[in-house]
PDB file of C-alpha atoms in Angstrom:
ATOM      1  CA  UNK I   5       6.005  11.229  11.914  1.00 86.00           C
ATOM      2  CA  UNK I   6       5.594  11.377  15.468  1.00 90.00           C
ATOM      3  CA  UNK I   7       1.650  10.714  17.594  1.00 90.00           C
ATOM      4  CA  UNK I   8       1.937  12.017  20.613  1.00 92.00           C
ATOM      5  CA  UNK I   9       0.222   9.618  23.878  1.00 92.00           C
ATOM      6  CA  UNK I  10       0.034  11.536  26.676  1.00 94.00           C
ATOM      7  CA  UNK I  11       2.981  13.348  27.656  1.00 94.00           C
ATOM      8  CA  UNK I  12       5.768  11.408  24.910  1.00 94.00           C
ATOM      9  CA  UNK I  13       6.769  11.229  21.490  1.00 95.00           C
ATOM     10  CA  UNK I  14       5.568   8.327  19.866  1.00 95.00           C
ATOM     11  CA  UNK I  15       7.693   7.901  16.635  1.00 94.00           C
ATOM     12  CA  UNK I  16       5.061   6.209  13.989  1.00 94.00           C
ATOM     13  CA  UNK I  17       5.364   5.738  10.425  1.00 94.00           C
ATOM     14  CA  UNK I  18       3.437   7.361   7.492  1.00 95.00           C
ATOM     15  CA  UNK I  19       0.413   5.940   5.571  1.00 96.00           C
ATOM     16  CA  UNK I  20       3.480   6.578   2.352  1.00 97.00           C
ATOM     17  CA  UNK I  21       6.069   4.172   4.443  1.00 97.00           C
ATOM     18  CA  UNK I  22       4.111   1.859   5.538  1.00 97.00           C
ATOM     19  CA  UNK I  23       2.840   1.134   1.672  1.00 98.00           C
ATOM     20  CA  UNK I  24       6.546   1.088   1.372  1.00 98.00           C
ATOM     21  CA  UNK I  25       7.248  -1.113   3.149  1.00 97.00           C
ATOM     22  CA  UNK I  26       4.138  -3.267   2.225  1.00 97.00           C
ATOM     23  CA  UNK I  27       5.514  -3.247  -1.553  1.00 97.00           C
ATOM     24  CA  UNK I  28       8.894  -4.510  -0.274  1.00 96.00           C
ATOM     25  CA  UNK I  29       7.902  -7.359   1.381  1.00 95.00           C
ATOM     26  CA  UNK I  30       5.681  -8.579  -2.177  1.00 94.00           C
ATOM     27  CA  UNK I  31       8.062  -7.707  -4.221  1.00 93.00           C
ATOM     28  CA  UNK I  32      11.057  -9.451  -2.029  1.00 93.00           C
ATOM     29  CA  UNK I  33       8.717 -12.014  -0.133  1.00 88.00           C
ATOM     30  CA  UNK I  34       6.814 -14.753  -0.209  1.00 86.00           C
ATOM     31  CA  UNK I  35       4.080 -15.788  -2.572  1.00 85.00           C
ATOM     32  CA  UNK I  36       2.051 -16.374   0.935  1.00 88.00           C
ATOM     33  CA  UNK I  37       2.974 -12.329   1.260  1.00 88.00           C
ATOM     34  CA  UNK I  38       0.243 -11.270  -1.631  1.00 90.00           C
ATOM     35  CA  UNK I  39      -3.051 -12.832   0.518  1.00 91.00           C
ATOM     36  CA  UNK I  40      -1.618 -10.063   3.361  1.00 93.00           C
ATOM     37  CA  UNK I  41      -0.065  -6.975   1.801  1.00 96.00           C
ATOM     38  CA  UNK I  42      -2.745  -6.422  -1.027  1.00 96.00           C
ATOM     39  CA  UNK I  43      -5.667  -6.563   0.225  1.00 97.00           C
ATOM     40  CA  UNK I  44      -3.897  -3.937   2.546  1.00 97.00           C
ATOM     41  CA  UNK I  45      -2.854  -1.614   0.735  1.00 98.00           C
ATOM     42  CA  UNK I  46      -5.735  -1.664  -2.118  1.00 98.00           C
ATOM     43  CA  UNK I  47      -8.251  -0.517   1.638  1.00 97.00           C
ATOM     44  CA  UNK I  48      -5.792   1.810   2.947  1.00 97.00           C
ATOM     45  CA  UNK I  49      -5.371   3.195  -0.702  1.00 98.00           C
ATOM     46  CA  UNK I  50      -9.384   3.136  -0.646  1.00 97.00           C
ATOM     47  CA  UNK I  51      -9.732   4.702   2.962  1.00 97.00           C
ATOM     48  CA  UNK I  52      -7.355   6.748   2.385  1.00 97.00           C
ATOM     49  CA  UNK I  53      -8.485   8.531  -0.815  1.00 97.00           C
ATOM     50  CA  UNK I  54      -5.444   7.757  -2.889  1.00 97.00           C
ATOM     51  CA  UNK I  55      -4.787   7.976  -6.194  1.00 97.00           C
ATOM     52  CA  UNK I  56      -3.610   5.370  -8.091  1.00 97.00           C
ATOM     53  CA  UNK I  57      -1.556   6.861 -10.504  1.00 97.00           C
ATOM     54  CA  UNK I  58       0.394   9.761  -8.152  1.00 98.00           C
ATOM     55  CA  UNK I  59       0.431   7.701  -5.033  1.00 97.00           C
ATOM     56  CA  UNK I  60       0.398   4.277  -6.057  1.00 98.00           C
ATOM     57  CA  UNK I  61       2.922   4.367  -8.632  1.00 98.00           C
ATOM     58  CA  UNK I  62       6.008   6.555  -7.903  1.00 98.00           C
ATOM     59  CA  UNK I  63       6.046   3.519  -5.267  1.00 98.00           C
ATOM     60  CA  UNK I  64       5.520   0.866  -6.947  1.00 98.00           C
ATOM     61  CA  UNK I  65       8.467   1.874  -9.318  1.00 97.00           C
ATOM     62  CA  UNK I  66      10.761   2.520  -6.692  1.00 97.00           C
ATOM     63  CA  UNK I  67       9.883  -0.716  -3.896  1.00 97.00           C
ATOM     64  CA  UNK I  68       8.161  -3.937  -6.621  1.00 96.00           C
ATOM     65  CA  UNK I  69       7.167  -3.143  -9.847  1.00 95.00           C
ATOM     66  CA  UNK I  70       4.382  -2.679 -12.617  1.00 95.00           C
ATOM     67  CA  UNK I  71       2.666  -6.393 -12.018  1.00 95.00           C
ATOM     68  CA  UNK I  72       1.517  -5.738  -8.541  1.00 96.00           C
ATOM     69  CA  UNK I  73       1.089  -2.008  -9.481  1.00 97.00           C
ATOM     70  CA  UNK I  74      -2.142  -3.382 -12.446  1.00 97.00           C
ATOM     71  CA  UNK I  75      -2.906  -5.860  -9.810  1.00 96.00           C
ATOM     72  CA  UNK I  76      -3.446  -2.816  -6.740  1.00 97.00           C
ATOM     73  CA  UNK I  77      -5.780  -1.396  -9.539  1.00 98.00           C
ATOM     74  CA  UNK I  78      -7.702  -4.438 -10.471  1.00 97.00           C
ATOM     75  CA  UNK I  79      -8.283  -4.797  -6.539  1.00 97.00           C
ATOM     76  CA  UNK I  80      -8.521  -1.241  -5.812  1.00 97.00           C
ATOM     77  CA  UNK I  81     -11.157  -0.884  -8.998  1.00 97.00           C
ATOM     78  CA  UNK I  82     -12.843  -4.346  -8.306  1.00 96.00           C
ATOM     79  CA  UNK I  83     -13.515  -2.520  -4.802  1.00 95.00           C
ATOM     80  CA  UNK I  84     -14.705   0.257  -5.269  1.00 93.00           C
ATOM     81  CA  UNK I  85     -17.286  -1.183  -7.018  1.00 92.00           C
ATOM     82  CA  UNK I  86     -18.759  -3.091  -4.403  1.00 87.00           C
ATOM     83  CA  UNK I  87     -18.670   0.152  -2.160  1.00 68.00           C
TER      84      UNK I  87
END
């Protein structure tokens, strides 16, 4: 995707690309990544009204694993209950 800033077109990552990068970092990074990336993915998902099954599951299958997907679903459910 691109964003117009004045007369410039600047490439930016799409929402799904950003989530995919965070999932890849979760799977391949250190345990400390979870404290940063899981809340980021959860909040991005809720704020952008993503569906866990149709939007997140395919990304988790490709870039992470189903354990991470399960964690995300649990955290999304918890966050939605507090709204």
